[in-house]
PDB file of C-alpha atoms in Angstrom:
ATOM      1  CA  TRP Y   1       6.433   7.023  -4.774  1.00 84.00           C
ATOM      2  CA  ASN Y   2       6.791  10.097  -2.605  1.00 90.00           C
ATOM      3  CA  ILE Y   3       7.970  12.276  -5.439  1.00 91.00           C
ATOM      4  CA  ALA Y   4       4.954  11.293  -7.534  1.00 90.00           C
ATOM      5  CA  LEU Y   5       2.551  11.726  -4.585  1.00 92.00           C
ATOM      6  CA  ASP Y   6       3.952  15.197  -3.922  1.00 91.00           C
ATOM      7  CA  VAL Y   7       3.682  16.234  -7.580  1.00 91.00           C
ATOM      8  CA  ILE Y   8       0.095  14.969  -7.720  1.00 91.00           C
ATOM      9  CA  LYS Y   9      -0.673  16.909  -4.520  1.00 91.00           C
ATOM     10  CA  LEU Y  10       0.616  20.142  -6.143  1.00 92.00           C
ATOM     11  CA  ASP Y  11      -1.520  19.470  -9.252  1.00 92.00           C
ATOM     12  CA  ALA Y  12      -4.620  18.631  -7.124  1.00 91.00           C
ATOM     13  CA  LYS Y  13      -4.200  21.832  -5.077  1.00 90.00           C
ATOM     14  CA  ARG Y  14      -3.673  23.901  -8.273  1.00 92.00           C
ATOM     15  CA  MET Y  15      -6.993  22.503  -9.538  1.00 94.00           C
ATOM     16  CA  GLY Y  16      -8.712  23.288  -6.277  1.00 93.00           C
ATOM     17  CA  ALA Y  17      -9.167  19.638  -5.293  1.00 93.00           C
ATOM     18  CA  ASP Y  18      -9.779  18.867  -1.564  1.00 94.00           C
ATOM     19  CA  GLN Y  19      -9.524  15.147  -2.176  1.00 95.00           C
ATOM     20  CA  TRP Y  20      -7.588  13.054  -4.691  1.00 95.00           C
ATOM     21  CA  ASP Y  21      -6.938   9.378  -5.083  1.00 97.00           C
ATOM     22  CA  VAL Y  22      -3.717   7.937  -6.428  1.00 96.00           C
ATOM     23  CA  ALA Y  23      -3.201   4.397  -7.664  1.00 97.00           C
ATOM     24  CA  ILE Y  24       0.174   2.863  -6.902  1.00 96.00           C
ATOM     25  CA  LEU Y  25       0.722  -0.026  -9.257  1.00 96.00           C
ATOM     26  CA  ASN Y  26       3.718  -2.310  -9.774  1.00 93.00           C
ATOM     27  CA  ASP Y  27       4.781  -2.439 -13.429  1.00 93.00           C
ATOM     28  CA  ASP Y  28       3.778  -6.108 -13.460  1.00 94.00           C
ATOM     29  CA  ALA Y  29       0.314  -5.641 -11.913  1.00 96.00           C
ATOM     30  CA  ILE Y  30      -2.758  -5.894 -14.117  1.00 97.00           C
ATOM     31  CA  VAL Y  31      -5.988  -4.525 -12.582  1.00 98.00           C
ATOM     32  CA  PRO Y  32      -9.416  -5.513 -13.931  1.00 97.00           C
ATOM     33  CA  ASP Y  33     -11.936  -3.118 -15.360  1.00 98.00           C
ATOM     34  CA  GLY Y  34     -13.702  -1.234 -12.621  1.00 98.00           C
ATOM     35  CA  TRP Y  35     -10.885  -1.737 -10.081  1.00 98.00           C
ATOM     36  CA  PHE Y  36     -10.006   1.922  -9.505  1.00 98.00           C
ATOM     37  CA  ASP Y  37     -13.588   3.135  -9.159  1.00 98.00           C
ATOM     38  CA  ALA Y  38     -14.592   0.274  -6.832  1.00 98.00           C
ATOM     39  CA  VAL Y  39     -11.580   0.631  -4.542  1.00 98.00           C
ATOM     40  CA  SER Y  40     -11.633   4.374  -4.522  1.00 98.00           C
ATOM     41  CA  LYS Y  41     -15.395   4.657  -3.834  1.00 98.00           C
ATOM     42  CA  THR Y  42     -15.264   2.166  -0.993  1.00 98.00           C
ATOM     43  CA  MET Y  43     -12.084   3.660   0.512  1.00 98.00           C
ATOM     44  CA  ARG Y  44     -13.905   7.042   0.544  1.00 98.00           C
ATOM     45  CA  GLN Y  45     -17.105   5.650   1.981  1.00 98.00           C
ATOM     46  CA  MET Y  46     -15.146   4.028   4.822  1.00 97.00           C
ATOM     47  CA  ASP Y  47     -12.891   7.092   5.264  1.00 97.00           C
ATOM     48  CA  GLY Y  48      -9.746   5.043   4.701  1.00 98.00           C
ATOM     49  CA  ALA Y  49      -6.295   6.355   3.838  1.00 98.00           C
ATOM     50  CA  ALA Y  50      -5.546   3.411   1.520  1.00 98.00           C
ATOM     51  CA  GLY Y  51      -7.451   0.710  -0.230  1.00 98.00           C
ATOM     52  CA  CYS Y  52      -6.986  -2.423  -2.318  1.00 98.00           C
ATOM     53  CA  SER Y  53      -8.949  -5.399  -3.613  1.00 97.00           C
ATOM     54  CA  GLY Y  54      -8.887  -9.056  -2.615  1.00 91.00           C
ATOM     55  CA  GLY Y  55      -9.289 -10.865   0.591  1.00 83.00           C
ATOM     56  CA  LEU Y  56     -11.589 -13.700   1.538  1.00 87.00           C
ATOM     57  CA  SER Y  57     -14.563 -11.681   2.985  1.00 88.00           C
ATOM     58  CA  PRO Y  58     -17.560 -11.071   0.726  1.00 91.00           C
ATOM     59  CA  PHE Y  59     -17.834  -7.637   2.376  1.00 92.00           C
ATOM     60  CA  SER Y  60     -15.563  -4.607   2.349  1.00 95.00           C
ATOM     61  CA  THR Y  61     -13.372  -4.517   5.480  1.00 93.00           C
ATOM     62  CA  ILE Y  62     -11.186  -1.922   7.170  1.00 95.00           C
ATOM     63  CA  ASN Y  63      -8.128  -2.387   9.354  1.00 95.00           C
ATOM     64  CA  THR Y  64      -7.518   0.646  11.655  1.00 96.00           C
ATOM     65  CA  ARG Y  65      -4.774  -0.642  13.970  1.00 95.00           C
ATOM     66  CA  PRO Y  66      -1.162  -1.096  12.900  1.00 95.00           C
ATOM     67  CA  GLY Y  67       0.014  -4.649  13.603  1.00 95.00           C
ATOM     68  CA  PRO Y  68       0.243  -8.065  12.053  1.00 94.00           C
ATOM     69  CA  VAL Y  69      -2.896  -9.445  10.362  1.00 91.00           C
ATOM     70  CA  PRO Y  70      -3.567 -12.510   8.270  1.00 90.00           C
ATOM     71  CA  LEU Y  71      -1.935 -12.273   4.810  1.00 87.00           C
ATOM     72  CA  HIS Y  72      -5.293 -12.147   3.010  1.00 89.00           C
ATOM     73  CA  THR Y  73      -6.316  -8.985   4.952  1.00 91.00           C
ATOM     74  CA  ARG Y  74      -3.111  -6.977   4.283  1.00 93.00           C
ATOM     75  CA  LEU Y  75      -2.721  -4.223   1.786  1.00 96.00           C
ATOM     76  CA  PHE Y  76      -1.918  -5.816  -1.589  1.00 95.00           C
ATOM     77  CA  GLY Y  77       1.395  -4.158  -2.470  1.00 94.00           C
ATOM     78  CA  PRO Y  78       1.330  -4.560  -6.233  1.00 95.00           C
ATOM     79  CA  ALA Y  79      -1.889  -2.558  -6.608  1.00 97.00           C
ATOM     80  CA  PHE Y  80      -3.419  -0.113  -4.131  1.00 98.00           C
ATOM     81  CA  ILE Y  81      -4.875   3.379  -3.878  1.00 98.00           C
ATOM     82  CA  VAL Y  82      -4.111   6.138  -1.387  1.00 98.00           C
ATOM     83  CA  ALA Y  83      -6.239   9.087  -0.405  1.00 97.00           C
ATOM     84  CA  GLY Y  84      -3.597  11.740  -1.373  1.00 96.00           C
ATOM     85  CA  GLU Y  85      -4.723  14.495   0.915  1.00 96.00           C
ATOM     86  CA  LYS Y  86      -4.250  12.330   4.022  1.00 97.00           C
ATOM     87  CA  GLY Y  87      -0.469  12.631   3.636  1.00 95.00           C
ATOM     88  CA  LEU Y  88       0.408   8.963   3.454  1.00 97.00           C
ATOM     89  CA  ARG Y  89       3.980   8.615   2.283  1.00 96.00           C
ATOM     90  CA  ALA Y  90       6.465   5.753   1.990  1.00 96.00           C
ATOM     91  CA  GLU Y  91       9.466   5.392   4.338  1.00 96.00           C
ATOM     92  CA  GLU Y  92      12.201   5.956   1.806  1.00 95.00           C
ATOM     93  CA  ARG Y  93      14.905   4.129   3.813  1.00 95.00           C
ATOM     94  CA  ILE Y  94      12.870   0.936   3.190  1.00 95.00           C
ATOM     95  CA  LYS Y  95      13.711  -0.226  -0.352  1.00 90.00           C
ATOM     96  CA  TRP Y  96      12.068  -3.620  -1.027  1.00 82.00           C
ATOM     97  CA  TYR Y  97       9.427  -5.954   0.500  1.00 85.00           C
ATOM     98  CA  PHE Y  98       8.484  -3.965   3.562  1.00 94.00           C
ATOM     99  CA  THR Y  99       7.436  -0.751   1.719  1.00 94.00           C
ATOM    100  CA  ASP Y 100       3.871  -2.021   1.199  1.00 94.00           C
ATOM    101  CA  ASP Y 101       3.734  -3.226   4.842  1.00 96.00           C
ATOM    102  CA  TYR Y 102       4.876   0.197   5.937  1.00 97.00           C
ATOM    103  CA  MET Y 103       2.164   1.920   3.829  1.00 97.00           C
ATOM    104  CA  ASP Y 104      -0.436  -0.540   5.188  1.00 98.00           C
ATOM    105  CA  TRP Y 105       0.394   0.138   8.849  1.00 98.00           C
ATOM    106  CA  GLU Y 106       0.708   3.872   8.329  1.00 98.00           C
ATOM    107  CA  SER Y 107      -2.627   4.058   6.471  1.00 98.00           C
ATOM    108  CA  ARG Y 108      -4.253   2.458   9.470  1.00 97.00           C
ATOM    109  CA  LYS Y 109      -3.038   5.347  11.596  1.00 97.00           C
ATOM    110  CA  LEU Y 110      -4.519   7.835   9.146  1.00 98.00           C
ATOM    111  CA  GLY Y 111      -8.014   6.303   8.978  1.00 97.00           C
ATOM    112  CA  GLY Y 112      -7.631   2.748   7.885  1.00 98.00           C
ATOM    113  CA  MET Y 113      -6.751   0.353   5.132  1.00 98.00           C
ATOM    114  CA  VAL Y 114      -9.861  -0.736   3.205  1.00 98.00           C
ATOM    115  CA  GLN Y 115     -10.096  -3.999   1.305  1.00 97.00           C
ATOM    116  CA  VAL Y 116     -12.812  -4.462  -1.335  1.00 97.00           C
ATOM    117  CA  PRO Y 117     -13.942  -7.911  -2.338  1.00 96.00           C
ATOM    118  CA  GLY Y 118     -13.531  -9.081  -5.881  1.00 94.00           C
ATOM    119  CA  TYR Y 119     -11.505  -7.249  -8.551  1.00 97.00           C
ATOM    120  CA  PRO Y 120      -8.656  -9.704  -8.515  1.00 96.00           C
ATOM    121  CA  VAL Y 121      -5.348  -8.152  -9.546  1.00 96.00           C
ATOM    122  CA  THR Y 122      -2.918 -10.190 -11.613  1.00 95.00           C
ATOM    123  CA  HIS Y 123       0.678  -9.884 -10.343  1.00 93.00           C
ATOM    124  CA  LEU Y 124       2.695 -11.313 -13.216  1.00 93.00           C
ATOM    125  CA  TYR Y 125       6.102 -11.786 -11.646  1.00 88.00           C
ATOM    126  CA  PRO Y 126       5.904 -11.979  -7.811  1.00 85.00           C
ATOM    127  CA  ASN Y 127       9.289 -12.541  -6.188  1.00 76.00           C
ATOM    128  CA  GLN Y 128      10.956 -13.444  -9.426  1.00 73.00           C
ATOM    129  CA  GLN Y 129      14.124 -11.363  -9.047  1.00 76.00           C
ATOM    130  CA  VAL Y 130      15.366 -12.139  -5.509  1.00 81.00           C
ATOM    131  CA  THR Y 131      19.084 -11.930  -6.154  1.00 89.00           C
ATOM    132  CA  PRO Y 132      21.666 -12.120  -3.340  1.00 92.00           C
ATOM    133  CA  ALA Y 133      21.884  -8.336  -3.379  1.00 91.00           C
ATOM    134  CA  ILE Y 134      18.104  -8.002  -3.101  1.00 89.00           C
ATOM    135  CA  GLN Y 135      18.051 -10.596  -0.347  1.00 92.00           C
ATOM    136  CA  GLU Y 136      20.527  -8.496   1.548  1.00 94.00           C
ATOM    137  CA  GLN Y 137      18.343  -5.394   1.064  1.00 93.00           C
ATOM    138  CA  ILE Y 138      15.298  -7.355   2.309  1.00 93.00           C
ATOM    139  CA  SER Y 139      17.209  -8.163   5.483  1.00 96.00           C
ATOM    140  CA  LYS Y 140      18.183  -4.528   5.986  1.00 97.00           C
ATOM    141  CA  ASP Y 141      14.542  -3.454   5.358  1.00 96.00           C
ATOM    142  CA  ALA Y 142      13.275  -6.053   7.832  1.00 97.00           C
ATOM    143  CA  THR Y 143      15.679  -4.700  10.489  1.00 97.00           C
ATOM    144  CA  LEU Y 144      14.511  -1.074   9.853  1.00 97.00           C
ATOM    145  CA  PHE Y 145      10.817  -2.085   9.870  1.00 97.00           C
ATOM    146  CA  LYS Y 146      11.395  -3.772  13.239  1.00 97.00           C
ATOM    147  CA  GLU Y 147      13.185  -0.686  14.588  1.00 97.00           C
ATOM    148  CA  ILE Y 148      10.246   1.478  13.500  1.00 97.00           C
ATOM    149  CA  TYR Y 149       7.380  -0.746  14.809  1.00 97.00           C
ATOM    150  CA  GLY Y 150       9.031  -3.047  17.354  1.00 97.00           C
ATOM    151  CA  GLN Y 151       7.981  -6.102  15.389  1.00 96.00           C
ATOM    152  CA  LEU Y 152       7.733  -7.583  11.925  1.00 95.00           C
ATOM    153  CA  PRO Y 153       4.474  -7.474   9.889  1.00 94.00           C
ATOM    154  CA  TRP Y 154       4.245 -11.278   9.482  1.00 86.00           C
TER     155      TRP Y 154
END
């Protein structure tokens, strides 16, 4: 993610852009028509650093404090947008489940994580490939996340 975000930053700067939005999508995520525009526009209106769709609220919401929140108010890891110029980057030592939680909590420090109602994203294969090796990595990532924040996200 960070390599792509840095390359896009160079391209945006070369084109003279002060702001640029980048969608981060899992290869098994299917976003509905209008998703990018709706999330991007609302994220910008609320001055967020990241945005996604979903949740239970009929209104757009923003989380601005890192910390555990109900599952339905967290950044949706398979499909989200970042405000590129805010410098949000992934923690590269985290390899599996906790990357999206890290991006969520860090985005809150940089202005907030915005959630837009509607625009349901289809995640085709959630948690389908949790092999023993991946389970071991998840455990390592959980330990690192807890070292960084002093607690787990859920």
